[in-house]
Coordinates of C-alpha atoms in Angstrom, one line a residue:
M1 CA -27.4 -67.4 9.0
P2 CA -25.5 -66.6 5.8
E3 CA -25.6 -63.0 4.6
R4 CA -28.1 -62.4 1.8
P5 CA -26.7 -60.6 -1.2
I6 CA -28.2 -57.2 -2.1
S7 CA -28.8 -55.2 -5.3
L8 CA -26.7 -52.3 -6.3
R9 CA -29.6 -49.9 -5.7
R10 CA -30.3 -51.3 -2.3
A11 CA -26.6 -51.1 -1.4
A12 CA -26.6 -47.4 -2.4
E13 CA -29.6 -46.7 -0.1
I14 CA -27.9 -48.4 2.8
I15 CA -24.7 -46.3 2.6
G16 CA -26.5 -43.1 1.6
V17 CA -25.0 -42.5 -1.9
H18 CA -26.5 -42.3 -5.4
H19 CA -26.5 -45.7 -7.1
S20 CA -24.5 -44.2 -10.0
T21 CA -21.6 -43.7 -7.5
L22 CA -21.6 -47.5 -6.7
A23 CA -22.0 -48.3 -10.4
R24 CA -18.7 -46.4 -11.2
A25 CA -17.1 -48.2 -8.3
V26 CA -18.1 -51.6 -9.8
E27 CA -16.7 -50.5 -13.2
R28 CA -13.3 -49.7 -11.4
D29 CA -13.5 -53.1 -9.6
D30 CA -13.6 -51.3 -6.3
I31 CA -16.6 -53.5 -5.5
Q32 CA -17.1 -57.0 -7.0
P33 CA -20.4 -58.9 -7.2
V34 CA -20.7 -62.1 -5.2
T35 CA -23.5 -63.5 -7.3
S36 CA -26.1 -62.7 -10.0
T37 CA -29.8 -63.3 -10.6
P38 CA -31.1 -65.6 -13.4
G39 CA -31.9 -62.3 -15.2
G40 CA -28.3 -61.2 -15.1
W41 CA -28.6 -58.6 -12.3
N42 CA -25.5 -58.5 -10.1
R43 CA -25.8 -58.9 -6.3
F44 CA -23.3 -57.7 -3.8
S45 CA -22.1 -58.5 -0.3
R46 CA -23.4 -56.0 2.2
R47 CA -20.2 -56.2 4.2
D48 CA -18.1 -55.4 1.1
V49 CA -20.3 -52.4 0.3
E50 CA -20.0 -51.1 3.9
R51 CA -16.3 -51.4 3.8
Y52 CA -16.1 -49.5 0.6
A53 CA -18.3 -46.8 2.2
R54 CA -16.0 -46.5 5.1
A55 CA -13.0 -46.1 2.9
L56 CA -14.8 -43.6 0.7
E57 CA -15.9 -41.6 3.8
A58 CA -12.4 -41.5 5.2
S59 CA -10.9 -40.3 1.9
E60 CA -13.6 -37.7 1.3
A61 CA -13.2 -36.4 4.9
A62 CA -9.4 -36.1 4.4
R63 CA -9.9 -34.3 1.1
N64 CA -12.7 -31.9 2.2
Q65 CA -11.5 -31.1 5.7
I66 CA -7.8 -30.4 5.5
D67 CA -6.6 -30.6 9.1
A68 CA -4.1 -32.8 11.0
P69 CA -6.7 -34.9 12.9
T70 CA -8.8 -35.6 9.8
V71 CA -5.7 -36.7 7.7
D72 CA -4.5 -38.8 10.6
R73 CA -7.8 -40.6 10.9
A74 CA -7.9 -41.3 7.2
L75 CA -4.4 -42.8 7.2
S76 CA -5.0 -44.8 10.3
D77 CA -8.3 -46.2 8.9
I78 CA -6.5 -47.7 5.9
P79 CA -4.6 -50.5 7.9
K80 CA -7.8 -51.3 9.7
L81 CA -9.7 -51.7 6.4
A82 CA -6.9 -53.7 4.9
R83 CA -7.0 -56.2 7.8
E84 CA -10.8 -56.5 7.6
L85 CA -10.7 -57.1 3.8
T86 CA -7.9 -59.6 3.8
G87 CA -7.8 -61.1 7.2
A88 CA -4.1 -60.2 7.6
D89 CA -2.5 -60.5 11.1
Y90 CA -1.3 -56.9 10.8
A91 CA -1.1 -54.0 8.4
A92 CA 0.9 -50.8 8.3
V93 CA 1.3 -47.6 6.4
T94 CA 4.7 -45.9 6.7
V95 CA 4.8 -42.3 5.3
Q96 CA 8.2 -41.2 4.0
E97 CA 9.8 -38.1 2.6
T98 CA 11.3 -38.1 -1.0
N99 CA 14.7 -39.1 0.5
G100 CA 13.2 -42.1 2.1
R101 CA 13.3 -40.8 5.7
P102 CA 10.3 -42.2 7.6
L103 CA 7.9 -39.6 8.9
R104 CA 5.2 -41.6 10.6
I105 CA 3.7 -45.1 10.8
Y106 CA 0.0 -46.0 11.0
H107 CA -0.7 -49.6 11.9
D108 CA -3.3 -52.1 13.0
G109 CA -2.7 -55.4 14.7
L110 CA 0.7 -54.5 16.0
S111 CA 1.5 -54.1 19.7
S112 CA 0.2 -51.0 21.3
D113 CA 2.9 -51.2 24.0
I114 CA 5.5 -49.7 21.8
D115 CA 5.8 -46.0 21.1
W116 CA 6.0 -46.5 17.4
Q117 CA 6.7 -42.9 16.5
S118 CA 9.8 -42.7 18.8
E119 CA 11.3 -46.0 17.5
E120 CA 13.3 -46.4 14.3
L121 CA 10.6 -46.8 11.6
P122 CA 10.8 -49.2 8.7
R123 CA 12.7 -47.7 5.9
G124 CA 12.1 -47.8 2.2
R125 CA 15.0 -50.2 1.5
G126 CA 15.3 -53.9 1.2
V127 CA 11.9 -55.5 0.6
L128 CA 10.1 -52.2 1.2
G129 CA 12.2 -50.6 -1.5
K130 CA 11.0 -53.3 -3.9
L131 CA 7.3 -52.7 -3.4
G132 CA 5.6 -52.2 -6.7
H133 CA 2.9 -49.6 -7.6
A134 CA -0.9 -50.2 -7.6
D135 CA -0.9 -52.1 -10.8
S136 CA 1.9 -54.5 -9.6
P137 CA 1.9 -55.1 -5.9
L138 CA 4.7 -57.2 -4.3
R139 CA 3.4 -60.6 -3.0
M140 CA 5.7 -63.0 -1.1
E141 CA 4.8 -66.4 0.4
D142 CA 7.9 -66.5 2.6
L143 CA 9.7 -63.3 3.4
A144 CA 12.7 -65.1 4.8
E145 CA 13.5 -66.7 1.5
H146 CA 13.8 -63.4 -0.3
P147 CA 17.3 -62.0 -0.8
D148 CA 16.2 -58.4 0.1
S149 CA 14.5 -59.4 3.3
Y150 CA 15.8 -56.5 5.3
G151 CA 14.8 -52.9 6.0
F152 CA 12.7 -53.7 9.1
P153 CA 13.9 -52.7 12.6
D154 CA 14.7 -55.4 15.1
W155 CA 11.6 -54.7 17.2
H156 CA 9.3 -55.4 14.2
P157 CA 7.1 -58.5 14.7
P158 CA 8.2 -61.6 12.7
M159 CA 6.6 -61.9 9.3
K160 CA 6.2 -64.7 6.8
A161 CA 3.7 -63.8 4.1
L162 CA 3.9 -60.2 2.8
L163 CA 1.7 -58.2 0.5
G164 CA 2.7 -54.6 -0.2
V165 CA 2.4 -51.6 -2.5
Q166 CA 4.0 -48.2 -2.8
V167 CA 2.0 -45.1 -2.9
A168 CA 3.2 -41.6 -4.0
N169 CA 1.6 -38.3 -4.6
S170 CA 2.5 -35.5 -7.0
A171 CA 4.5 -33.6 -4.3
G172 CA 6.9 -36.6 -3.8
L173 CA 5.5 -37.7 -0.5
K174 CA 5.6 -41.5 -0.4
A175 CA 4.1 -44.3 1.7
N176 CA 4.5 -48.1 1.9
L177 CA 1.3 -50.0 2.5
Y178 CA 2.0 -53.6 3.5
L179 CA 0.1 -56.5 5.0
A180 CA 1.8 -59.4 6.8
N181 CA 0.9 -62.7 8.4
S182 CA 2.8 -64.4 11.2
P183 CA 4.8 -67.6 10.7
G184 CA 2.3 -70.4 10.4
G185 CA -0.3 -68.1 8.8
R186 CA -1.6 -68.4 5.3
G187 CA -0.4 -66.6 2.3
F188 CA -2.2 -63.9 0.4
T189 CA -4.5 -64.5 -2.5
D190 CA -5.4 -62.7 -5.8
A191 CA -8.5 -61.4 -4.1
D192 CA -6.4 -60.0 -1.3
E193 CA -4.1 -58.3 -3.9
H194 CA -7.2 -56.8 -5.5
Q195 CA -8.5 -55.5 -2.2
L196 CA -5.1 -53.9 -1.5
T197 CA -5.0 -52.3 -5.0
Q198 CA -8.4 -50.7 -4.2
L199 CA -7.1 -49.3 -0.9
T200 CA -4.2 -47.7 -2.8
H201 CA -6.6 -45.2 -4.3
F202 CA -7.7 -44.1 -0.8
A203 CA -4.2 -43.9 0.5
Q204 CA -3.3 -41.7 -2.5
L205 CA -6.1 -39.3 -1.5
A206 CA -5.0 -39.3 2.1
L207 CA -1.4 -38.5 1.1
D208 CA -2.7 -35.6 -1.1
S209 CA -4.6 -34.3 1.8
A210 CA -1.5 -34.6 4.0
N211 CA 0.4 -32.6 1.5
L212 CA -2.3 -30.0 1.2
Y213 CA -2.4 -29.7 5.0
E214 CA 1.4 -29.3 5.2
R215 CA 1.4 -26.6 2.6
E216 CA -1.6 -24.9 4.3
R217 CA 0.3 -25.1 7.6
E218 CA 3.4 -23.6 6.0
N219 CA 1.4 -20.8 4.4
R220 CA -0.3 -20.1 7.7
V221 CA 3.1 -20.0 9.5
L222 CA 4.4 -17.6 6.8
A223 CA 1.2 -15.4 7.1
E224 CA 1.4 -15.3 10.9
S225 CA 5.1 -14.4 10.7
A226 CA 4.4 -11.7 8.1
E227 CA 1.6 -10.4 10.3
R228 CA 3.9 -10.3 13.4
R229 CA 6.6 -8.4 11.4
F230 CA 3.9 -6.0 10.1
Q231 CA 2.6 -5.4 13.6
A232 CA 6.2 -4.8 14.8
V233 CA 6.8 -2.3 12.0
I234 CA 3.5 -0.5 12.9
E235 CA 4.2 -0.6 16.7
E236 CA 7.7 0.9 16.4
S237 CA 6.8 3.4 13.7
T238 CA 7.8 7.0 14.4
V239 CA 4.5 8.3 13.0
G240 CA 0.9 7.7 14.3
V241 CA -0.7 4.8 12.5
V242 CA -4.3 3.6 12.9
I243 CA -5.9 0.8 10.8
V244 CA -9.6 0.2 10.8
E245 CA -11.6 -2.7 9.2
A246 CA -14.1 -1.4 6.7
G247 CA -17.1 -3.6 7.4
T248 CA -17.1 -3.6 11.2
R249 CA -15.3 -0.2 11.6
V250 CA -13.2 -1.7 14.5
L251 CA -9.5 -1.1 15.2
L252 CA -7.2 -3.6 13.7
G253 CA -4.0 -2.0 14.9
S254 CA -2.2 1.1 16.0
S255 CA 1.3 2.3 16.6
Q256 CA 2.9 3.4 19.9
E257 CA 3.2 7.0 18.5
A258 CA -0.6 7.0 17.8
R259 CA -1.4 6.1 21.4
R260 CA 0.9 8.8 22.6
L261 CA -0.7 11.4 20.4
F262 CA -4.2 10.3 21.5
G263 CA -3.1 10.2 25.1
H264 CA -5.2 7.0 25.4
S265 CA -4.9 3.3 24.9
L266 CA -6.2 2.1 21.5
D267 CA -7.3 -1.4 22.1
L268 CA -7.9 -3.9 19.3
G269 CA -11.6 -4.1 18.5
M270 CA -12.3 -0.5 19.6
T271 CA -14.8 1.1 17.3
L272 CA -13.9 4.0 15.1
D273 CA -16.7 6.1 16.7
K274 CA -15.0 5.6 20.0
V275 CA -11.6 6.6 18.6
N276 CA -13.1 9.7 17.0
Q277 CA -14.3 10.8 20.5
L278 CA -10.8 10.7 21.9
A279 CA -9.6 13.7 19.8
T280 CA -10.8 16.6 17.7
L281 CA -9.2 17.8 14.4
Y282 CA -9.0 21.4 13.2
D283 CA -7.7 22.5 9.8
S284 CA -4.7 24.9 9.4
N285 CA -7.1 27.9 9.6
G286 CA -8.5 26.7 13.0
R287 CA -11.8 25.5 11.6
L288 CA -13.3 22.4 13.1
V289 CA -13.1 19.4 10.8
T290 CA -16.6 17.8 10.6
H291 CA -17.2 14.1 10.9
D292 CA -17.6 13.5 7.1
E293 CA -14.5 15.5 6.4
L294 CA -12.2 13.4 8.7
P295 CA -9.6 11.8 6.4
L296 CA -10.3 8.2 7.7
E297 CA -14.0 8.6 7.3
R298 CA -13.4 9.8 3.7
A299 CA -11.2 6.8 3.0
L300 CA -13.9 4.4 4.3
A301 CA -17.0 6.1 2.8
K302 CA -15.6 7.3 -0.5
R303 CA -12.4 5.1 -0.9
E304 CA -10.6 8.5 -1.2
M305 CA -6.9 8.8 -0.6
T306 CA -6.3 12.2 1.0
R307 CA -3.2 14.3 0.4
P308 CA -1.1 15.2 3.5
Q309 CA -2.9 18.1 5.3
D310 CA -1.7 20.4 8.1
M311 CA -4.1 20.1 11.0
L312 CA -4.3 20.7 14.7
F313 CA -4.9 17.6 16.8
E314 CA -6.8 18.4 20.1
R315 CA -6.7 15.8 22.8
A316 CA -9.4 15.2 25.3
D317 CA -7.5 17.3 27.9
G318 CA -7.6 20.3 25.6
S319 CA -3.9 20.2 24.5
R320 CA -3.2 20.7 20.8
V321 CA -0.5 19.2 18.6
P322 CA 0.3 20.3 15.0
V323 CA 0.2 17.2 12.8
V324 CA 0.3 16.3 9.1
V325 CA -2.5 13.9 8.4
T326 CA -3.2 11.5 5.5
A327 CA -5.5 8.5 5.0
A328 CA -5.9 5.8 2.3
P329 CA -8.3 2.9 1.6
I330 CA -6.9 -0.7 1.5
G331 CA -8.6 -2.8 -1.2
A332 CA -9.6 -6.5 -0.8
D333 CA -8.7 -9.3 -3.2
D334 CA -12.3 -9.3 -4.6
G335 CA -12.2 -5.6 -5.5
G336 CA -14.0 -4.5 -2.4
L337 CA -12.8 -2.5 0.5
D338 CA -10.9 -4.3 3.2
S339 CA -9.8 -1.6 5.6
A340 CA -8.4 2.0 5.8
V341 CA -5.2 3.4 7.3
L342 CA -4.7 6.8 9.0
I343 CA -1.2 8.2 9.2
F344 CA -0.4 11.3 11.2
Q345 CA 2.9 12.9 12.2
D346 CA 3.7 15.2 15.1
V347 CA 5.3 18.3 13.5
T348 CA 5.7 20.3 16.7
Q349 CA 9.5 20.4 16.4
I350 CA 9.3 21.4 12.7
H351 CA 6.9 24.2 13.5
E352 CA 9.2 25.4 16.3
V353 CA 12.2 25.5 14.0
D354 CA 10.2 27.2 11.3
D355 CA 8.9 29.8 13.7
A356 CA 12.4 30.5 14.9
K357 CA 13.6 30.9 11.3
K358 CA 10.7 33.2 10.5
E359 CA 11.3 35.2 13.6
F360 CA 15.0 35.5 12.8
L361 CA 14.4 36.6 9.2
S362 CA 11.8 39.1 10.3
M363 CA 14.2 40.5 12.9
I364 CA 17.1 40.7 10.5
T365 CA 15.1 42.4 7.7
H366 CA 13.7 45.0 10.1
D367 CA 17.1 45.7 11.6
L368 CA 18.6 46.1 8.1
R369 CA 16.0 48.6 6.8
S370 CA 17.0 51.4 9.1
P371 CA 20.8 51.5 8.3
L372 CA 20.0 51.0 4.6
A373 CA 17.7 54.0 4.6
T374 CA 20.4 56.0 6.4
I375 CA 23.1 55.0 3.9
K376 CA 20.8 55.9 1.0
G377 CA 20.0 59.3 2.4
M378 CA 23.6 60.1 3.1
A379 CA 24.7 59.0 -0.3
G380 CA 22.0 61.1 -1.9
S381 CA 23.1 64.2 0.1
L382 CA 26.8 63.7 -0.8
N383 CA 25.9 63.1 -4.4
A384 CA 24.0 66.5 -4.5
I385 CA 27.2 68.4 -3.5
S386 CA 29.7 66.4 -5.5
K387 CA 31.2 67.4 -8.8
P388 CA 29.3 66.0 -11.8
E389 CA 30.9 63.0 -13.4
S390 CA 33.6 62.8 -10.8
D391 CA 35.0 59.6 -9.3
I392 CA 33.2 60.5 -6.0
Q393 CA 29.8 60.8 -7.8
T394 CA 30.4 57.5 -9.6
G395 CA 31.1 55.8 -6.3
L396 CA 28.0 57.4 -4.7
D397 CA 25.9 56.2 -7.6
A398 CA 27.2 52.6 -7.0
I399 CA 26.4 52.9 -3.3
D400 CA 22.9 54.1 -4.1
E401 CA 22.4 51.2 -6.6
E402 CA 23.6 48.6 -4.1
V403 CA 21.4 50.0 -1.4
D404 CA 18.4 49.8 -3.8
H405 CA 19.3 46.2 -4.5
M406 CA 19.7 45.4 -0.8
T407 CA 16.4 47.1 0.1
E408 CA 14.6 45.1 -2.6
L409 CA 16.2 41.9 -1.3
V410 CA 15.2 42.7 2.3
S411 CA 11.6 43.5 1.3
N412 CA 11.3 40.3 -0.7
I413 CA 12.7 38.2 2.3
L414 CA 10.3 39.9 4.6
D415 CA 7.3 39.5 2.3
M416 CA 8.1 35.8 1.7
S417 CA 8.5 35.3 5.5
R418 CA 5.0 36.8 6.1
I419 CA 3.5 34.8 3.3
E420 CA 4.9 31.5 4.6
S421 CA 3.8 32.3 8.2
G422 CA 0.3 33.3 7.1
T423 CA 0.5 36.7 8.6
R424 CA 0.2 38.5 5.3
G425 CA -3.5 38.3 4.4
V426 CA -5.4 39.7 1.5
E427 CA -7.0 43.1 2.5
R428 CA -9.6 43.4 -0.2
E429 CA -11.4 46.7 -1.1
I430 CA -13.2 48.0 -4.1
C431 CA -10.6 49.3 -6.5
H432 CA -9.8 49.6 -10.2
M433 CA -6.9 48.0 -12.1
A434 CA -6.3 51.2 -14.1
D435 CA -5.2 53.0 -10.9
I436 CA -3.0 50.1 -9.8
V437 CA -1.3 50.1 -13.3
H438 CA -0.8 53.9 -13.4
D439 CA 0.9 53.9 -10.0
A440 CA 3.1 50.9 -10.9
V441 CA 4.2 52.5 -14.2
R442 CA 5.1 55.7 -12.4
R443 CA 7.2 53.9 -9.9
S444 CA 9.0 51.9 -12.5
L445 CA 9.8 55.0 -14.7
N446 CA 11.1 56.8 -11.7
S447 CA 13.4 53.9 -10.7
R448 CA 17.1 53.8 -11.7
H449 CA 16.6 51.3 -14.5
G450 CA 13.3 52.9 -15.7
Q451 CA 14.8 56.2 -16.7
G452 CA 14.6 56.7 -20.4
R453 CA 12.4 53.7 -20.9
S454 CA 8.8 53.6 -22.4
I455 CA 5.9 51.7 -20.8
R456 CA 2.7 51.7 -22.8
E457 CA -0.6 51.1 -21.1
S458 CA -3.7 49.4 -22.8
I459 CA -6.7 49.6 -20.5
P460 CA -10.2 49.2 -22.0
S461 CA -12.7 51.9 -21.1
D462 CA -15.3 49.4 -19.9
L463 CA -12.9 47.6 -17.5
P464 CA -15.0 47.1 -14.4
E465 CA -14.0 47.7 -10.8
M466 CA -12.9 44.7 -8.7
Y467 CA -12.7 43.5 -5.1
A468 CA -9.0 42.9 -4.4
D469 CA -6.0 44.0 -2.5
P470 CA -4.5 47.0 -4.5
G471 CA -1.3 47.1 -2.5
Q472 CA -0.4 43.5 -3.2
L473 CA -1.4 43.6 -6.8
G474 CA 0.7 46.8 -7.2
R475 CA 3.7 44.8 -5.7
V476 CA 3.1 42.1 -8.4
L477 CA 3.1 44.7 -11.2
D478 CA 6.2 46.4 -9.6
N479 CA 8.1 43.1 -9.8
L480 CA 7.0 42.2 -13.4
L481 CA 7.8 45.7 -14.7
S482 CA 11.1 45.7 -12.9
N483 CA 12.1 42.4 -14.5
A484 CA 11.0 43.6 -17.9
I485 CA 13.0 46.8 -17.6
K486 CA 16.1 45.2 -16.2
Y487 CA 16.3 42.1 -18.3
A488 CA 14.8 43.1 -21.7
P489 CA 15.6 46.0 -24.0
G490 CA 13.0 48.0 -25.9
N491 CA 9.6 49.1 -24.9
V492 CA 7.2 47.4 -22.4
T493 CA 3.4 47.1 -22.8
I494 CA 0.8 46.5 -20.2
V495 CA -2.5 45.1 -21.5
N496 CA -5.6 44.7 -19.3
S497 CA -8.7 42.8 -20.3
Y498 CA -12.0 41.5 -18.7
N499 CA -13.7 38.2 -19.4
G500 CA -17.4 38.6 -18.7
E501 CA -18.1 34.9 -19.0
S502 CA -15.7 33.9 -16.3
D503 CA -15.9 37.3 -14.5
T504 CA -12.1 37.5 -14.4
I505 CA -9.6 40.4 -14.8
R506 CA -6.4 39.6 -16.8
T507 CA -3.2 41.7 -16.9
E508 CA -0.3 41.1 -19.3
V509 CA 3.2 42.6 -19.2
I510 CA 4.8 42.2 -22.6
D511 CA 8.5 42.8 -23.2
Q512 CA 10.8 42.7 -26.3
G513 CA 13.6 40.6 -24.8
E514 CA 14.9 37.1 -25.7
G515 CA 12.0 35.3 -24.1
I516 CA 12.1 32.5 -21.5
P517 CA 13.1 28.9 -22.4
T518 CA 9.9 26.8 -22.5
S519 CA 11.4 24.2 -20.2
Q520 CA 11.7 26.8 -17.4
H521 CA 8.3 28.4 -17.7
K522 CA 7.1 26.7 -14.5
D523 CA 10.4 26.7 -12.6
I524 CA 10.8 30.5 -12.6
F525 CA 7.9 30.9 -10.2
D526 CA 9.6 28.7 -7.6
K527 CA 11.3 30.2 -4.6
F528 CA 15.0 31.0 -5.2
Y529 CA 15.0 30.0 -8.8
R530 CA 17.1 32.4 -10.9
L531 CA 17.3 33.0 -14.6
R532 CA 20.1 35.2 -15.9
E533 CA 19.7 36.7 -19.3
G534 CA 22.6 37.7 -21.4
N535 CA 21.3 41.2 -22.0
A536 CA 20.4 41.9 -18.4
R537 CA 21.5 45.1 -16.9
G538 CA 22.6 44.8 -13.3
R539 CA 23.1 41.8 -11.1
E540 CA 21.2 38.6 -10.8
G541 CA 17.9 38.7 -8.8
S542 CA 17.2 37.1 -5.5
G543 CA 14.9 34.5 -6.9
L544 CA 12.0 35.6 -4.6
G545 CA 10.2 38.1 -6.7
L546 CA 8.2 35.8 -9.0
A547 CA 7.6 33.4 -6.1
I548 CA 6.0 36.3 -4.2
C549 CA 3.9 37.2 -7.2
K550 CA 2.7 33.6 -7.5
S551 CA 1.7 33.6 -3.8
V552 CA -0.2 36.9 -4.1
I553 CA -2.1 35.9 -7.2
G554 CA -2.9 32.5 -5.6
A555 CA -4.2 34.2 -2.5
H556 CA -6.6 36.1 -4.9
G557 CA -7.8 32.8 -6.3
G558 CA -6.1 33.4 -9.6
K559 CA -3.3 32.0 -11.8
I560 CA 0.0 33.4 -13.1
G561 CA 2.2 32.3 -16.0
V562 CA 4.5 33.2 -18.9
N563 CA 4.3 32.7 -22.7
N564 CA 6.9 33.5 -25.3
N565 CA 5.9 35.9 -28.1
S566 CA 6.0 34.8 -31.7
Q567 CA 8.1 37.9 -32.6
G568 CA 10.4 37.7 -29.7
G569 CA 10.1 38.6 -26.0
A570 CA 7.9 37.2 -23.3
T571 CA 4.5 37.9 -21.9
F572 CA 4.0 37.5 -18.1
W573 CA 0.3 37.3 -17.3
F574 CA -2.0 36.9 -14.3
E575 CA -5.7 36.7 -13.9
F576 CA -8.1 36.4 -11.0
P577 CA -11.8 36.6 -10.2
R578 CA -13.1 40.2 -10.2
D579 CA -15.2 39.5 -7.1
P580 CA -14.5 36.2 -5.4
D581 CA -17.7 36.4 -3.4
Q582 CA -19.7 36.2 -6.6
A583 CA -17.5 33.5 -8.2

């Protein structure tokens, strides 16, 4: 029974697409009507519509699901459709690179006994090199009569009639789509040529999908290679590294050093809560770090990058390791949080070397103080019985001055060693700044460089008492006054004030020297930084005095600095909370 033509709307219902999709296919001549009604309505062959649907489904699958099996299916369906549409004896698609080297062949109607992919594939030369594009396919009635009838391997079946077209995508990947009939078979018609032209569109989509798949595969290979290198870098890192995913809070990776410090395996997928149970952190003062204070938790919860912190890492067996810990969030491409990384370094050896250095400095300074005191005492005794203004007395004065310098240097080294080791704490008591200033002025005027100098005190009568360490603050004033006397001529003024709003005490030491270059205002408070002034009396300082002052004031919760005076000279100042417990 002959097939009954169907309407466009009925055809759309059969293949499950909107009728407008088929209407556009008709406009492109992808589907042609086989008849029409007296009223002018086109009717279509159901078989043609179903073939179009198969080609459309294959191309859409290749475009929407970019993987090797789907692309292969789409390309292998094209020869099958071509044979069904034209009745050709066999059809083939040979995919080539831009240089013409064949990559793969997809065929239908050819012998399945041959391993086509291992044989020499048809090349894009001879007849295949002459194939036209979709708008001008190559059609031959007798291939043997054509002067370019070569390019096919010896094992290829004999052909007489040939219909072929070349397909290429934007990336340069090419394919030859050709149909052939055996000797004795019929030639190809205009209708066959039209059907082949329509298939070219689907072959183009399949090639584009193949190109996308190859690019995706290459990117995947590159990503996997980069991930392996990244994992290798983490694994061999000399510091502890732990990476945790933000959403699931599971372990994404860890270094060998991290596992050593934890004393436990850190398996991928382990939860952060489980990792936190393997160790306990204490800050540099020995205080337990709470869960919310853990650097990695802060990075995940607040997206906070923590500065390196000295901590004690306590393992489950109770052993402790000094570490420097930092953590940072890792952002996602969409602006969210992807993960967070914890980095911690075992500083046991650094602490051991530092402890040895501090112990050595402490031992040296203590051992030097006794002989220096003996030398100073003997020099003073000899000076008392020597003739005034004699060479002997001049030499004894020089010895006494050198001993004072060495004693100051030893004291500074010892103080700095104690400050760095944390053994010099702040011993607060109720005291008054006026008493500290009076004692410091007296000591300065009695010193070698203070003789004949004038130090004026400005202390308001309502200056309140404070809760501080008078000994350490006195040491700060001793250093500032000593510098003012040694390195600046003229009088020195000490001004004290109280700020009731901020509840702070401020002290200023004002000299009449040349001032301090603005560019060096911050540097002079660094350890071992030295500034020699042209009018200084005596030798260059040790570079520790102002660094000690900065540490002392910092321990009191205050600030220290220097300003140049408009009429010459410099003002060294410091301020701190009167009562830190009330601040």
